[in-house]
Backbone as a ProteinNet text record, in pm:
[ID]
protein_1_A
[PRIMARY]
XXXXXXXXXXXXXXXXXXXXXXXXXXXXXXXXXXXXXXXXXXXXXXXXXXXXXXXXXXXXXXXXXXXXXXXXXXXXXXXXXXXXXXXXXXXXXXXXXXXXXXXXXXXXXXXXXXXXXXXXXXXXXXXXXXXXXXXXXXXXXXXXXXX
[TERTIARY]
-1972.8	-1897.1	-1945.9	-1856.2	-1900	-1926.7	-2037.1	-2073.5	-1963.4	-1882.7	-1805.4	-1699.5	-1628.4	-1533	-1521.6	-1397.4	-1331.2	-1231.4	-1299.5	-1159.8	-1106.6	-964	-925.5	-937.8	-985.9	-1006.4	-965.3	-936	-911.6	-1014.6	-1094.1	-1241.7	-1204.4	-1260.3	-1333.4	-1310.3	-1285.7	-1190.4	-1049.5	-1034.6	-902.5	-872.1	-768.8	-785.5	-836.2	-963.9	-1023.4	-1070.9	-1168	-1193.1	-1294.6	-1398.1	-1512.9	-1580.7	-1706.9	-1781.2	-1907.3	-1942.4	-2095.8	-2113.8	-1995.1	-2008.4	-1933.5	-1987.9	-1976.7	-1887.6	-1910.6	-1902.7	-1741.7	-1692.7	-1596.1	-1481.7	-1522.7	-1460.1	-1429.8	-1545.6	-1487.9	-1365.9	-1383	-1257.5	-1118.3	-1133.5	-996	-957.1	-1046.4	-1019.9	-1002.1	-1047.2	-991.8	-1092.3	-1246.9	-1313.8	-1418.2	-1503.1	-1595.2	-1733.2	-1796.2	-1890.6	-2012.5	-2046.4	-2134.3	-2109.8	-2047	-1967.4	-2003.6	-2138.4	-2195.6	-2065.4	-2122.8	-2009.5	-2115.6	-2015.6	-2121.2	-2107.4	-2219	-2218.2	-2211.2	-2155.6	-2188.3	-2225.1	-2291.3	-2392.6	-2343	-2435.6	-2441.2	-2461.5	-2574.8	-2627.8	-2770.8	-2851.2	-2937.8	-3076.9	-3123.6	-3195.4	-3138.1	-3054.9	-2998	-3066.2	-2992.9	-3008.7	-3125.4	-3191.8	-3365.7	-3413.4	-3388.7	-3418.6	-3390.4	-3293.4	-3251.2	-3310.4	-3299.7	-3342.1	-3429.7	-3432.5	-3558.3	-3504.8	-3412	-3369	-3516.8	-3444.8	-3504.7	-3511.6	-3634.9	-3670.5	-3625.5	-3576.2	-3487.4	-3410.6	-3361.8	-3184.7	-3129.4	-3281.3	-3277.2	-3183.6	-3206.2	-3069.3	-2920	-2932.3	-2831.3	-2738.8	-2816.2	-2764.4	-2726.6	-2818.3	-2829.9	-2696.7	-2647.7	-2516.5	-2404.7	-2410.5	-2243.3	-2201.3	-2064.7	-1977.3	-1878.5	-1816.4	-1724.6	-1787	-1952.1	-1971.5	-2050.2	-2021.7	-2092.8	-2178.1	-2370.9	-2467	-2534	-2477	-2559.1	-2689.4	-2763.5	-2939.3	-3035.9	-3130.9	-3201.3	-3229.1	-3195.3	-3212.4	-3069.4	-2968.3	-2849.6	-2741.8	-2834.8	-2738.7	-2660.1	-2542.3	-2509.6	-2441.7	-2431.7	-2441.2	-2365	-2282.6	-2200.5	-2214.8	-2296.5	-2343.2	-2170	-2152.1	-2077	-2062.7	-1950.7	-1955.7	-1970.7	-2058.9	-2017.4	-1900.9	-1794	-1664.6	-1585.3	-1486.6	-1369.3	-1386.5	-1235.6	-1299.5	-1375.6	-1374.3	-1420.4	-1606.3	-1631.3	-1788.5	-1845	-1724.7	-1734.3	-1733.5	-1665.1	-1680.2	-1798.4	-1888.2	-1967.6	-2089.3	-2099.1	-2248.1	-2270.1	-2212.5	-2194.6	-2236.8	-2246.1	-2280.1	-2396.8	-2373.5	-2510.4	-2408.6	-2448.1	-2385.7	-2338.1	-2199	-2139.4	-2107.6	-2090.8	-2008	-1843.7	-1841.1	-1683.3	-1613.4	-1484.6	-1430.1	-1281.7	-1199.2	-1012.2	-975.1	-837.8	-784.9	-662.1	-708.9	-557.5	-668.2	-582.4	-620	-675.4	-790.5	-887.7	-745.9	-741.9	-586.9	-495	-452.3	-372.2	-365.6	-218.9	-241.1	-266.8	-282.8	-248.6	-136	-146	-0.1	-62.8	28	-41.3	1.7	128.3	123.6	-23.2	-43.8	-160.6	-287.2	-253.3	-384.9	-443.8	-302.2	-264.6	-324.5	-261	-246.4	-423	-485	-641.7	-751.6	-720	-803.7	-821.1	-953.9	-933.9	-901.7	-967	-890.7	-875	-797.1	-720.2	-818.5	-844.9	-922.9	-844.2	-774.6	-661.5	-713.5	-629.5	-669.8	-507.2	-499.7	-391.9	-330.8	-390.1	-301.7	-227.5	-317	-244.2	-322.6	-266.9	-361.6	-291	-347	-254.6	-349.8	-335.5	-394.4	-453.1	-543.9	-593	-726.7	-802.1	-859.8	-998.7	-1029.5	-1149.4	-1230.6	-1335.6	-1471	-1529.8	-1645	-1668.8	-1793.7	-1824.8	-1976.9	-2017	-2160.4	-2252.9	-2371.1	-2434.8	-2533.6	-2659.5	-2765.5	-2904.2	-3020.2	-3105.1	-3175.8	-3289.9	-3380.1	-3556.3	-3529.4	-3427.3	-3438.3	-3239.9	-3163	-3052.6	-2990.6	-2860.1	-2736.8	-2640	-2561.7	-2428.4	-2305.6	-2191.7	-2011.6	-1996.3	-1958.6	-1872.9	-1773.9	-1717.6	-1583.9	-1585.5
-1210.5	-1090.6	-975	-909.5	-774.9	-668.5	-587.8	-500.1	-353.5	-394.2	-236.5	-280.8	-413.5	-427	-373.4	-353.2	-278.1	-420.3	-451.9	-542	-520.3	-539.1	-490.7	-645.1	-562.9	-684.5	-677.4	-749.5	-748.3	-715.8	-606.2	-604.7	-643	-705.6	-716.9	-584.5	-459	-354.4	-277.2	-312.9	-269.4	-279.4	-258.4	-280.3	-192.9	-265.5	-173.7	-207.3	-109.9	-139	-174.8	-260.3	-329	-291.5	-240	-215.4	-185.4	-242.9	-225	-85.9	-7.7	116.1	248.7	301.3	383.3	519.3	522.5	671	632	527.8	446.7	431.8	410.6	435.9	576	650.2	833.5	812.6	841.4	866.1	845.9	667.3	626.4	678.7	731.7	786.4	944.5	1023.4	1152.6	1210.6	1158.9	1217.9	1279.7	1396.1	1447	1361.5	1357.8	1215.3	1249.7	1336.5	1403.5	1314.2	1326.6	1249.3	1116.6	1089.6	950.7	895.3	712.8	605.4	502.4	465.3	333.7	211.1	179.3	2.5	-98.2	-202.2	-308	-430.6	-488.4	-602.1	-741.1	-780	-973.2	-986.1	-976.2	-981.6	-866.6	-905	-771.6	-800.6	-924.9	-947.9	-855.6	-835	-781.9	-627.5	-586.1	-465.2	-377	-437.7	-461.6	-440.7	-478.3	-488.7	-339.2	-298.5	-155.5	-25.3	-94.6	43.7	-4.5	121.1	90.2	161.8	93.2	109.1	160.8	263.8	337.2	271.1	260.2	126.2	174.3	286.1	296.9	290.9	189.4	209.2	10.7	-63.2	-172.8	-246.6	-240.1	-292.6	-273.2	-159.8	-101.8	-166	-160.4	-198.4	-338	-411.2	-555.4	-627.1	-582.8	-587.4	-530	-440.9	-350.6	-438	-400.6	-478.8	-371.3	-379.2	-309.5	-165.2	-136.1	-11.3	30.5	140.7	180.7	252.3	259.2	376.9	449.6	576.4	651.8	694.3	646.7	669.1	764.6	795.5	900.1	969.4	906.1	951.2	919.5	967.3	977.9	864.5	773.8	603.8	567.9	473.3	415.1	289.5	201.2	60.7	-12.1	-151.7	-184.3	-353.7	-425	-541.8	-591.4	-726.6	-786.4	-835.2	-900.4	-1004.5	-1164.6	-1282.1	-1355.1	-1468.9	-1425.5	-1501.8	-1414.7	-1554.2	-1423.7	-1446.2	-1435.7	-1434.2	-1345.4	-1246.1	-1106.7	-1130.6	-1237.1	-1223.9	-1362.1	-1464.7	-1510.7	-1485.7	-1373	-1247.3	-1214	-1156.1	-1048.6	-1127.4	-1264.8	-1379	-1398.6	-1397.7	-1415.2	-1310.1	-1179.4	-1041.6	-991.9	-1037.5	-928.2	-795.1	-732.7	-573.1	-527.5	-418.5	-358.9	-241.5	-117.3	-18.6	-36.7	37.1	9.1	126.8	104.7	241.8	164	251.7	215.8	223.8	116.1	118.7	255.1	379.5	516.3	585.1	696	823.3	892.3	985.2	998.6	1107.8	1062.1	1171.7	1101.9	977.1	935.3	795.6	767.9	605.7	467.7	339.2	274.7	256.3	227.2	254.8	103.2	-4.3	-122.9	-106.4	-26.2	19.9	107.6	172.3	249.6	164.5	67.3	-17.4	-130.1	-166.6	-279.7	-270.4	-89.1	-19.1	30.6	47.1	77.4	-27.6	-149.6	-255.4	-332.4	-419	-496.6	-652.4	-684.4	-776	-800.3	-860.3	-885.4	-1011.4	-957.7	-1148.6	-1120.5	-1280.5	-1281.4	-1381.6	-1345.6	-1445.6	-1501.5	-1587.5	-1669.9	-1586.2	-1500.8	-1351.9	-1253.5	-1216	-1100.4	-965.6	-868.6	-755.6	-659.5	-616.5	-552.8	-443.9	-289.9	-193.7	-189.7	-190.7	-225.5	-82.3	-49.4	-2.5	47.2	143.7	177.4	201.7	171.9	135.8	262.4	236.5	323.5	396.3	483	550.2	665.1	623.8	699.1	710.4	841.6	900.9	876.8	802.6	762.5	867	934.3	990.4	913	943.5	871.6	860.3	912.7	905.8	941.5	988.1	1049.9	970.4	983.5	911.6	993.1	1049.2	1109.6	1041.1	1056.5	950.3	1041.4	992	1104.5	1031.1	925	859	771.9
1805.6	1774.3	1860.6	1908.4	2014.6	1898.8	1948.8	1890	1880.6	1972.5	1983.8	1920.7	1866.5	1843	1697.7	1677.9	1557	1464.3	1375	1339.7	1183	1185.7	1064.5	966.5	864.7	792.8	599.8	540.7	370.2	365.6	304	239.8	79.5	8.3	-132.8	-199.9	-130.5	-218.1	-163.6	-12.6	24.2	184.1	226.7	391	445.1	513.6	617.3	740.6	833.1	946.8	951.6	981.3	1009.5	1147.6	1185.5	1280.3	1326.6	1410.7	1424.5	1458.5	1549.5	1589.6	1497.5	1440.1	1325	1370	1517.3	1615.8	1652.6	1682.5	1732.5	1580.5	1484	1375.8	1342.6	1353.8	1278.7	1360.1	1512.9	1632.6	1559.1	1523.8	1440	1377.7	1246.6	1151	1165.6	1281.8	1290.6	1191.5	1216.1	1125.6	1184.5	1146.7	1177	1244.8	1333.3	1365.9	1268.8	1217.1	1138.2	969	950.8	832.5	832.1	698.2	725.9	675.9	721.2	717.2	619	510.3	479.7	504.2	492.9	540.9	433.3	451.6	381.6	451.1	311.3	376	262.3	319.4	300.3	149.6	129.1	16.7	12.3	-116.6	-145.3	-68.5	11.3	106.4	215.4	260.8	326.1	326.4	207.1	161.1	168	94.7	104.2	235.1	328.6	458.9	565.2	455.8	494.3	425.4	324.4	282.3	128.3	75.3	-21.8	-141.1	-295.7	-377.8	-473.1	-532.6	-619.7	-786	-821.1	-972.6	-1026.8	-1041.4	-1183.4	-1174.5	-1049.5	-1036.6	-986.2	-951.2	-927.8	-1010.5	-1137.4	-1186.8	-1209.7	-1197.4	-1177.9	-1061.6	-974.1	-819.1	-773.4	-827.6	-861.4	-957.4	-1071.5	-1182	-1084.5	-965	-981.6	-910.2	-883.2	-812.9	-803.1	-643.5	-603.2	-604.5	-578.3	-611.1	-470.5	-442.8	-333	-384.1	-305.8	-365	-246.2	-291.6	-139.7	-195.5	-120.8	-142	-110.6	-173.1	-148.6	-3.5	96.6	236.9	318.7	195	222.9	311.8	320.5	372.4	257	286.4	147.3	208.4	89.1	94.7	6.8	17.7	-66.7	-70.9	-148.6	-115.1	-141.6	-70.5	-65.6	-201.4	-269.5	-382.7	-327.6	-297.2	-266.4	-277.7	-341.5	-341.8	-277	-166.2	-110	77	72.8	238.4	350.3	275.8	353.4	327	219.5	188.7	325.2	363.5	464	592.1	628.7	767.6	743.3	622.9	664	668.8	607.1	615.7	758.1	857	1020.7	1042.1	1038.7	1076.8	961.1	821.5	774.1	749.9	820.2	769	911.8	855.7	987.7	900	963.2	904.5	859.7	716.9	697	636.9	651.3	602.4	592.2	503.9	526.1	584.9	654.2	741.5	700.5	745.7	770.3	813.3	880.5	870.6	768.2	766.1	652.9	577.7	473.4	349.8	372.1	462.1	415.3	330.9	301.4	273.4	374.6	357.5	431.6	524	638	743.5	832.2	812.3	857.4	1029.6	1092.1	1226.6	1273.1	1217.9	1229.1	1250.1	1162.6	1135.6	1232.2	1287.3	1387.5	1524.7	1554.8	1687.9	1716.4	1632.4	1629.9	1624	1566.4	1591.2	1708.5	1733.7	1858	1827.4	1670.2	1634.1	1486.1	1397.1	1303.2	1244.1	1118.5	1078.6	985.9	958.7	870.5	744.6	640.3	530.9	476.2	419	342	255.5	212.7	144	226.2	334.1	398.3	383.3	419.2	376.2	278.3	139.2	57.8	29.8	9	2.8	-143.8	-204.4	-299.3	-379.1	-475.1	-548.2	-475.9	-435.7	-325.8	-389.1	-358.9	-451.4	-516.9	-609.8	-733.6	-582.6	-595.9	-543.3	-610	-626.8	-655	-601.2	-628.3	-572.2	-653.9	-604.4	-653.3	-587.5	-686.4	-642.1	-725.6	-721.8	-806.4	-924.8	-1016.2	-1154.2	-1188.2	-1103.3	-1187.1	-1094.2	-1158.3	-1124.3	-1125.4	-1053.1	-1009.3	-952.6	-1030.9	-1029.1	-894	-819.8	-658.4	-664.5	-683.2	-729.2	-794
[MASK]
+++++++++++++++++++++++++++++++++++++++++++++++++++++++++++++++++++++++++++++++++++++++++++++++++++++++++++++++++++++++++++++++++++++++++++++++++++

């Protein structure tokens, strides 16, 4: 897999863009480059490897699903679920940056989506715009809903 490539893909919460290059995504998205991007990963070996979850939140983090957590040094992270084809894209890579496939305010626009990728990983479903994940903010002890 090329590191610069952009591919649109079903994620495990809605259509989006997949990438190792985070700087290359804002562009798409018409977003500020300042404006972190989060990543998702493989599993919580993975995770672990990145960064360093806060104990009062280990379980927490460990149970969610479909949840993104931005972390005390402001990264954030969205372990994969392992069922699904998108948890089979991301076991080959580990972790890439991800975000929705539109323009940041709008909805999905699968021309939009088509015309910006370099390639398409397809599944037996198709791509259907779907429920964008829960995130919250972990600090050493508190927990804050941001969506």
């Amino acid at each position: 897999m090329d590191k610069n490539s952009v591919y649109l893909v079903q994620t495990d919460t809605t259509v989006g863009f997949s990438s190792s290059n985070d700087e290359k995504l804002s562009k798409i998205k018409q977003r500020p480059l300042s404006q972190k991007m989060l990543q998702t990963v493989d599993s919580f070996s993975t995770l672990n490897s990145l960064i360093r979850v806060p104990k009062e939140h280990r379980k927490r983090v460990r149970n969610s699903k479909k949840t993104t957590f931005i972390y005390p040094n402001l990264k954030s992270f969205r372990v994969i679920k392992k069922d699904g084809a998108f948890y089979d894209f991301m076991k080959k890579v580990g972790t890439l940056y991800s975000t929705s496939a539109n323009l940041t305010g709008t909805k999905f626009d699968e021309k939009f989506a088509l015309e910006n990728c370099d390639t398409e990983v397809l599944t037996k479903d198709g791509f259907s715009e779907k429920i964008s994940s829960s995130i919250y903010k972990l600090n050493k002890r508190k927990l804050k809903k941001i969506r």
